Short mmCIF file of N, CA, C and O in Angstrom, two decimals:
data_model
loop_
_atom_site.label_atom_id
_atom_site.label_comp_id
_atom_site.label_asym_id
_atom_site.label_seq_id
_atom_site.Cartn_x
_atom_site.Cartn_y
_atom_site.Cartn_z
N MET A 1 197.18 76.94 124.79
CA MET A 1 197.73 77.86 123.82
C MET A 1 196.58 78.71 123.27
O MET A 1 195.53 78.17 122.91
N THR A 2 196.81 79.98 123.17
CA THR A 2 195.77 80.88 122.66
C THR A 2 195.63 80.67 121.14
O THR A 2 196.56 80.20 120.48
N PRO A 3 194.47 81.02 120.58
CA PRO A 3 194.30 80.89 119.13
C PRO A 3 195.36 81.66 118.33
O PRO A 3 195.83 81.18 117.30
N GLU A 4 195.75 82.82 118.84
CA GLU A 4 196.76 83.61 118.15
C GLU A 4 198.11 82.90 118.15
O GLU A 4 198.79 82.83 117.12
N LYS A 5 198.49 82.35 119.30
CA LYS A 5 199.76 81.63 119.38
C LYS A 5 199.73 80.35 118.55
O LYS A 5 200.73 79.98 117.94
N LEU A 6 198.59 79.68 118.50
CA LEU A 6 198.44 78.48 117.68
C LEU A 6 198.61 78.83 116.20
O LEU A 6 199.28 78.12 115.46
N SER A 7 198.03 79.94 115.80
CA SER A 7 198.16 80.38 114.41
C SER A 7 199.61 80.69 114.06
O SER A 7 200.11 80.30 113.00
N ILE A 8 200.30 81.37 114.95
CA ILE A 8 201.71 81.69 114.74
C ILE A 8 202.54 80.41 114.67
O ILE A 8 203.42 80.26 113.81
N SER A 9 202.24 79.47 115.56
CA SER A 9 202.95 78.20 115.57
C SER A 9 202.72 77.43 114.27
O SER A 9 203.66 76.91 113.66
N ASN A 10 201.46 77.38 113.82
CA ASN A 10 201.14 76.67 112.58
C ASN A 10 201.82 77.33 111.38
O ASN A 10 202.31 76.63 110.48
N ASP A 11 201.87 78.65 111.36
CA ASP A 11 202.57 79.35 110.28
C ASP A 11 204.05 78.97 110.26
O ASP A 11 204.63 78.75 109.19
N SER A 12 204.65 78.89 111.44
CA SER A 12 206.06 78.53 111.53
C SER A 12 206.30 77.11 111.03
O SER A 12 207.27 76.86 110.30
N VAL A 13 205.42 76.20 111.40
CA VAL A 13 205.56 74.80 110.97
C VAL A 13 205.42 74.70 109.45
O VAL A 13 206.22 74.04 108.78
N GLN A 14 204.41 75.38 108.90
CA GLN A 14 204.20 75.35 107.45
C GLN A 14 205.43 75.86 106.71
O GLN A 14 205.90 75.23 105.75
N ASN A 15 205.92 77.01 107.14
CA ASN A 15 207.08 77.61 106.47
C ASN A 15 208.33 76.76 106.62
O ASN A 15 209.14 76.67 105.69
N ALA A 16 208.48 76.11 107.76
CA ALA A 16 209.65 75.25 107.97
C ALA A 16 209.57 74.01 107.08
O ALA A 16 210.59 73.61 106.48
N LEU A 17 208.41 73.40 106.97
CA LEU A 17 208.25 72.23 106.09
C LEU A 17 208.51 72.61 104.63
O LEU A 17 209.15 71.88 103.89
N PHE A 18 208.01 73.77 104.23
CA PHE A 18 208.21 74.23 102.86
C PHE A 18 209.69 74.51 102.61
O PHE A 18 210.24 74.08 101.59
N ALA A 19 210.34 75.20 103.53
CA ALA A 19 211.77 75.52 103.37
C ALA A 19 212.61 74.25 103.34
O ALA A 19 213.54 74.13 102.53
N ALA A 20 212.29 73.30 104.20
CA ALA A 20 213.04 72.04 104.22
C ALA A 20 212.88 71.30 102.89
O ALA A 20 213.86 70.83 102.32
N GLY A 21 211.65 71.21 102.41
CA GLY A 21 211.42 70.54 101.13
C GLY A 21 212.15 71.22 99.99
O GLY A 21 212.76 70.56 99.14
N SER A 22 212.12 72.54 99.97
CA SER A 22 212.83 73.29 98.93
C SER A 22 214.33 73.05 99.00
O SER A 22 214.99 72.89 97.97
N LEU A 23 214.87 73.03 100.21
CA LEU A 23 216.29 72.78 100.38
C LEU A 23 216.66 71.37 99.92
O LEU A 23 217.66 71.18 99.22
N TYR A 24 215.85 70.39 100.31
CA TYR A 24 216.12 69.01 99.87
C TYR A 24 216.14 68.92 98.35
O TYR A 24 217.03 68.29 97.77
N LEU A 25 215.18 69.56 97.71
CA LEU A 25 215.09 69.46 96.25
C LEU A 25 216.17 70.29 95.56
O LEU A 25 216.92 69.78 94.72
N ASN A 26 216.25 71.55 95.89
CA ASN A 26 217.13 72.46 95.16
C ASN A 26 218.58 72.43 95.63
O ASN A 26 219.50 72.68 94.84
N GLY A 27 218.79 72.13 96.91
CA GLY A 27 220.15 72.12 97.44
C GLY A 27 220.82 70.77 97.33
O GLY A 27 222.00 70.68 97.00
N PHE A 28 220.06 69.71 97.62
CA PHE A 28 220.64 68.38 97.67
C PHE A 28 220.15 67.45 96.57
O PHE A 28 220.61 66.32 96.47
N GLU A 29 219.18 67.90 95.78
CA GLU A 29 218.55 67.07 94.76
C GLU A 29 218.07 65.75 95.36
O GLU A 29 218.23 64.68 94.78
N ASP A 30 217.48 65.85 96.54
CA ASP A 30 216.99 64.69 97.29
C ASP A 30 215.46 64.67 97.22
O ASP A 30 214.78 65.24 98.08
N CYS A 31 214.94 64.04 96.18
CA CYS A 31 213.49 64.02 95.98
C CYS A 31 212.76 63.24 97.07
O CYS A 31 211.64 63.59 97.43
N ASN A 32 213.38 62.20 97.60
CA ASN A 32 212.71 61.41 98.62
C ASN A 32 212.45 62.23 99.88
O ASN A 32 211.35 62.19 100.44
N SER A 33 213.45 62.98 100.34
CA SER A 33 213.27 63.80 101.52
C SER A 33 212.32 64.96 101.26
O SER A 33 211.52 65.33 102.11
N MET A 34 212.41 65.54 100.04
CA MET A 34 211.48 66.60 99.68
C MET A 34 210.05 66.09 99.72
O MET A 34 209.16 66.73 100.25
N THR A 35 209.86 64.90 99.18
CA THR A 35 208.52 64.30 99.14
C THR A 35 207.97 64.10 100.55
O THR A 35 206.81 64.41 100.81
N GLU A 36 208.80 63.64 101.45
CA GLU A 36 208.36 63.47 102.84
C GLU A 36 207.91 64.80 103.45
O GLU A 36 206.85 64.88 104.07
N SER A 37 208.73 65.83 103.29
CA SER A 37 208.39 67.14 103.85
C SER A 37 207.12 67.70 103.23
O SER A 37 206.22 68.19 103.92
N TYR A 38 207.02 67.63 101.91
CA TYR A 38 205.88 68.21 101.22
C TYR A 38 204.60 67.41 101.42
O TYR A 38 203.52 67.98 101.47
N GLN A 39 204.71 66.09 101.55
CA GLN A 39 203.51 65.31 101.84
C GLN A 39 202.98 65.65 103.23
O GLN A 39 201.77 65.76 103.42
N THR A 40 203.87 65.83 104.18
CA THR A 40 203.45 66.23 105.52
C THR A 40 202.78 67.60 105.47
O THR A 40 201.72 67.81 106.06
N LEU A 41 203.39 68.52 104.74
CA LEU A 41 202.82 69.86 104.58
C LEU A 41 201.44 69.79 103.94
O LEU A 41 200.49 70.42 104.41
N GLN A 42 201.33 69.01 102.90
CA GLN A 42 200.05 68.88 102.18
C GLN A 42 198.97 68.27 103.08
O GLN A 42 197.82 68.72 103.06
N GLN A 43 199.32 67.28 103.86
CA GLN A 43 198.34 66.62 104.73
C GLN A 43 197.93 67.50 105.90
O GLN A 43 196.75 67.56 106.25
N ARG A 44 198.88 68.16 106.52
CA ARG A 44 198.57 68.96 107.71
C ARG A 44 198.00 70.33 107.40
O ARG A 44 197.21 70.87 108.18
N PHE A 45 198.42 70.91 106.26
CA PHE A 45 198.03 72.28 105.93
C PHE A 45 197.61 72.39 104.46
O PHE A 45 198.31 73.00 103.65
N PRO A 46 196.49 71.79 104.09
CA PRO A 46 196.09 71.76 102.68
C PRO A 46 195.82 73.12 102.07
O PRO A 46 195.84 73.26 100.85
N SER A 47 195.62 74.15 102.88
CA SER A 47 195.38 75.49 102.34
C SER A 47 196.64 76.36 102.39
O SER A 47 196.54 77.58 102.31
N PHE A 48 197.81 75.75 102.49
CA PHE A 48 199.07 76.48 102.51
C PHE A 48 199.14 77.39 101.28
O PHE A 48 198.78 77.00 100.17
N SER A 49 199.63 78.60 101.46
CA SER A 49 199.59 79.62 100.40
C SER A 49 200.41 79.25 99.17
O SER A 49 200.12 79.73 98.08
N LYS A 50 201.41 78.40 99.30
CA LYS A 50 202.24 78.01 98.16
C LYS A 50 201.99 76.55 97.76
O LYS A 50 202.89 75.87 97.27
N MET A 51 200.74 76.10 97.96
CA MET A 51 200.43 74.71 97.66
C MET A 51 200.64 74.38 96.18
O MET A 51 200.98 73.25 95.84
N ASP A 52 200.47 75.36 95.30
CA ASP A 52 200.71 75.08 93.89
C ASP A 52 202.17 74.68 93.65
O ASP A 52 202.45 73.74 92.90
N GLU A 53 203.10 75.34 94.30
CA GLU A 53 204.51 75.00 94.16
C GLU A 53 204.81 73.64 94.79
O GLU A 53 205.58 72.84 94.25
N VAL A 54 204.19 73.37 95.92
CA VAL A 54 204.34 72.07 96.59
C VAL A 54 203.88 70.96 95.66
O VAL A 54 204.58 69.96 95.44
N LEU A 55 202.70 71.11 95.08
CA LEU A 55 202.14 70.08 94.21
C LEU A 55 202.96 69.91 92.94
O LEU A 55 203.18 68.79 92.47
N PHE A 56 203.43 71.02 92.37
CA PHE A 56 204.28 70.90 91.18
C PHE A 56 205.54 70.10 91.49
O PHE A 56 205.93 69.21 90.73
N ASN A 57 206.19 70.41 92.61
CA ASN A 57 207.42 69.70 92.96
C ASN A 57 207.16 68.24 93.31
O ASN A 57 207.97 67.37 92.99
N LEU A 58 206.02 67.96 93.93
CA LEU A 58 205.64 66.56 94.17
C LEU A 58 205.43 65.83 92.84
O LEU A 58 205.87 64.69 92.67
N TYR A 59 204.76 66.50 91.91
CA TYR A 59 204.58 65.91 90.58
C TYR A 59 205.93 65.63 89.94
O TYR A 59 206.18 64.52 89.46
N TYR A 60 206.79 66.63 89.93
CA TYR A 60 208.10 66.52 89.29
C TYR A 60 208.91 65.34 89.86
O TYR A 60 209.42 64.51 89.11
N CYS A 61 209.05 65.30 91.16
CA CYS A 61 209.86 64.24 91.77
C CYS A 61 209.24 62.86 91.61
O CYS A 61 209.93 61.89 91.31
N ASN A 62 207.93 62.77 91.80
CA ASN A 62 207.29 61.47 91.64
C ASN A 62 207.37 60.98 90.20
O ASN A 62 207.59 59.79 89.96
N GLN A 63 207.23 61.88 89.25
CA GLN A 63 207.34 61.51 87.84
C GLN A 63 208.75 61.02 87.53
O GLN A 63 208.93 59.99 86.88
N ASN A 64 209.75 61.74 88.03
CA ASN A 64 211.14 61.34 87.79
C ASN A 64 211.53 60.05 88.50
O ASN A 64 212.42 59.34 88.03
N ASN A 65 210.87 59.75 89.60
CA ASN A 65 211.16 58.52 90.34
C ASN A 65 210.30 57.34 89.88
O ASN A 65 210.38 56.26 90.45
N GLY A 66 209.47 57.56 88.87
CA GLY A 66 208.65 56.48 88.33
C GLY A 66 207.39 56.19 89.12
O GLY A 66 206.73 55.19 88.88
N ASN A 67 207.06 57.06 90.06
CA ASN A 67 205.84 56.88 90.85
C ASN A 67 204.70 57.63 90.15
O ASN A 67 204.30 58.72 90.55
N THR A 68 204.19 57.01 89.09
CA THR A 68 203.22 57.70 88.24
C THR A 68 201.88 57.93 88.93
O THR A 68 201.21 58.91 88.63
N VAL A 69 201.51 57.07 89.83
CA VAL A 69 200.24 57.25 90.54
C VAL A 69 200.29 58.52 91.38
O VAL A 69 199.39 59.37 91.31
N ALA A 70 201.33 58.68 92.19
CA ALA A 70 201.48 59.88 93.02
C ALA A 70 201.66 61.12 92.15
O ALA A 70 201.14 62.19 92.47
N ALA A 71 202.38 60.98 91.04
CA ALA A 71 202.57 62.11 90.12
C ALA A 71 201.23 62.56 89.55
O ALA A 71 200.94 63.76 89.49
N THR A 72 200.42 61.61 89.14
CA THR A 72 199.10 61.94 88.59
C THR A 72 198.21 62.59 89.63
O THR A 72 197.51 63.57 89.33
N GLN A 73 198.26 62.12 90.86
CA GLN A 73 197.45 62.71 91.93
C GLN A 73 197.87 64.17 92.17
O GLN A 73 197.02 65.04 92.32
N ALA A 74 199.16 64.42 92.22
CA ALA A 74 199.65 65.79 92.43
C ALA A 74 199.25 66.68 91.27
O ALA A 74 198.81 67.82 91.47
N LYS A 75 199.36 66.16 90.05
CA LYS A 75 199.00 66.94 88.86
C LYS A 75 197.51 67.28 88.86
O LYS A 75 197.12 68.40 88.53
N GLU A 76 196.68 66.32 89.25
CA GLU A 76 195.23 66.57 89.30
C GLU A 76 194.87 67.62 90.34
O GLU A 76 194.04 68.49 90.10
N LYS A 77 195.51 67.56 91.50
CA LYS A 77 195.26 68.57 92.54
C LYS A 77 195.74 69.94 92.09
O LYS A 77 195.06 70.94 92.32
N LEU A 78 196.89 69.99 91.44
CA LEU A 78 197.41 71.26 90.94
C LEU A 78 196.48 71.82 89.86
O LEU A 78 196.18 73.01 89.86
N SER A 79 196.00 70.96 88.99
CA SER A 79 195.08 71.41 87.94
C SER A 79 193.80 71.97 88.54
O SER A 79 193.26 72.97 88.05
N ALA A 80 193.32 71.36 89.61
CA ALA A 80 192.11 71.85 90.28
C ALA A 80 192.34 73.24 90.87
O ALA A 80 191.47 74.11 90.78
N ILE A 81 193.50 73.46 91.45
CA ILE A 81 193.83 74.78 92.00
C ILE A 81 193.88 75.82 90.88
O ILE A 81 193.34 76.92 91.02
N ILE A 82 194.50 75.45 89.78
CA ILE A 82 194.60 76.39 88.65
C ILE A 82 193.22 76.71 88.10
O ILE A 82 192.91 77.88 87.84
N ARG A 83 192.37 75.69 87.93
CA ARG A 83 191.01 75.92 87.43
C ARG A 83 190.23 76.85 88.38
O ARG A 83 189.53 77.74 87.93
N LEU A 84 190.37 76.64 89.67
CA LEU A 84 189.69 77.47 90.65
C LEU A 84 190.16 78.92 90.53
O LEU A 84 189.34 79.85 90.55
N ARG A 85 191.46 79.12 90.42
CA ARG A 85 191.98 80.48 90.30
C ARG A 85 191.48 81.16 89.04
O ARG A 85 191.15 82.34 89.05
N ILE A 86 191.42 80.43 87.94
CA ILE A 86 190.92 81.00 86.68
C ILE A 86 189.45 81.37 86.83
O ILE A 86 189.03 82.45 86.40
N THR A 87 188.70 80.49 87.48
CA THR A 87 187.28 80.77 87.70
C THR A 87 187.10 82.03 88.54
O THR A 87 186.27 82.88 88.23
N LEU A 88 187.88 82.15 89.58
CA LEU A 88 187.79 83.33 90.45
C LEU A 88 188.18 84.60 89.73
O LEU A 88 187.63 85.68 90.02
N LEU A 89 189.11 84.50 88.79
CA LEU A 89 189.53 85.68 88.03
C LEU A 89 188.45 86.15 87.04
O LEU A 89 188.41 87.32 86.70
N THR A 90 187.62 85.23 86.62
CA THR A 90 186.60 85.58 85.62
C THR A 90 185.31 86.05 86.26
O THR A 90 184.39 86.44 85.55
N ILE A 91 185.23 85.99 87.56
CA ILE A 91 184.00 86.42 88.25
C ILE A 91 183.99 87.92 88.39
O ILE A 91 184.89 88.59 88.63
#
């Protein structure tokens, strides 16, 4: 597979995982399935352009399901992204 085709394929996978997670959460209120999709997305594509939304939704669902450890991890990663963006804005 050429680098260009690999990039296109990876973009498709990222967007599909994100769309599936969003559908599970917003359409079916299925936090467990959303968590599976978003954890896969987070692990395979940590620089995904909407990672802040992924992390927020992971925080939300894990907090509501009583998984405070995973909720705290998602919140810390989201906070790091926000701090980085603020730092970049002030440069």
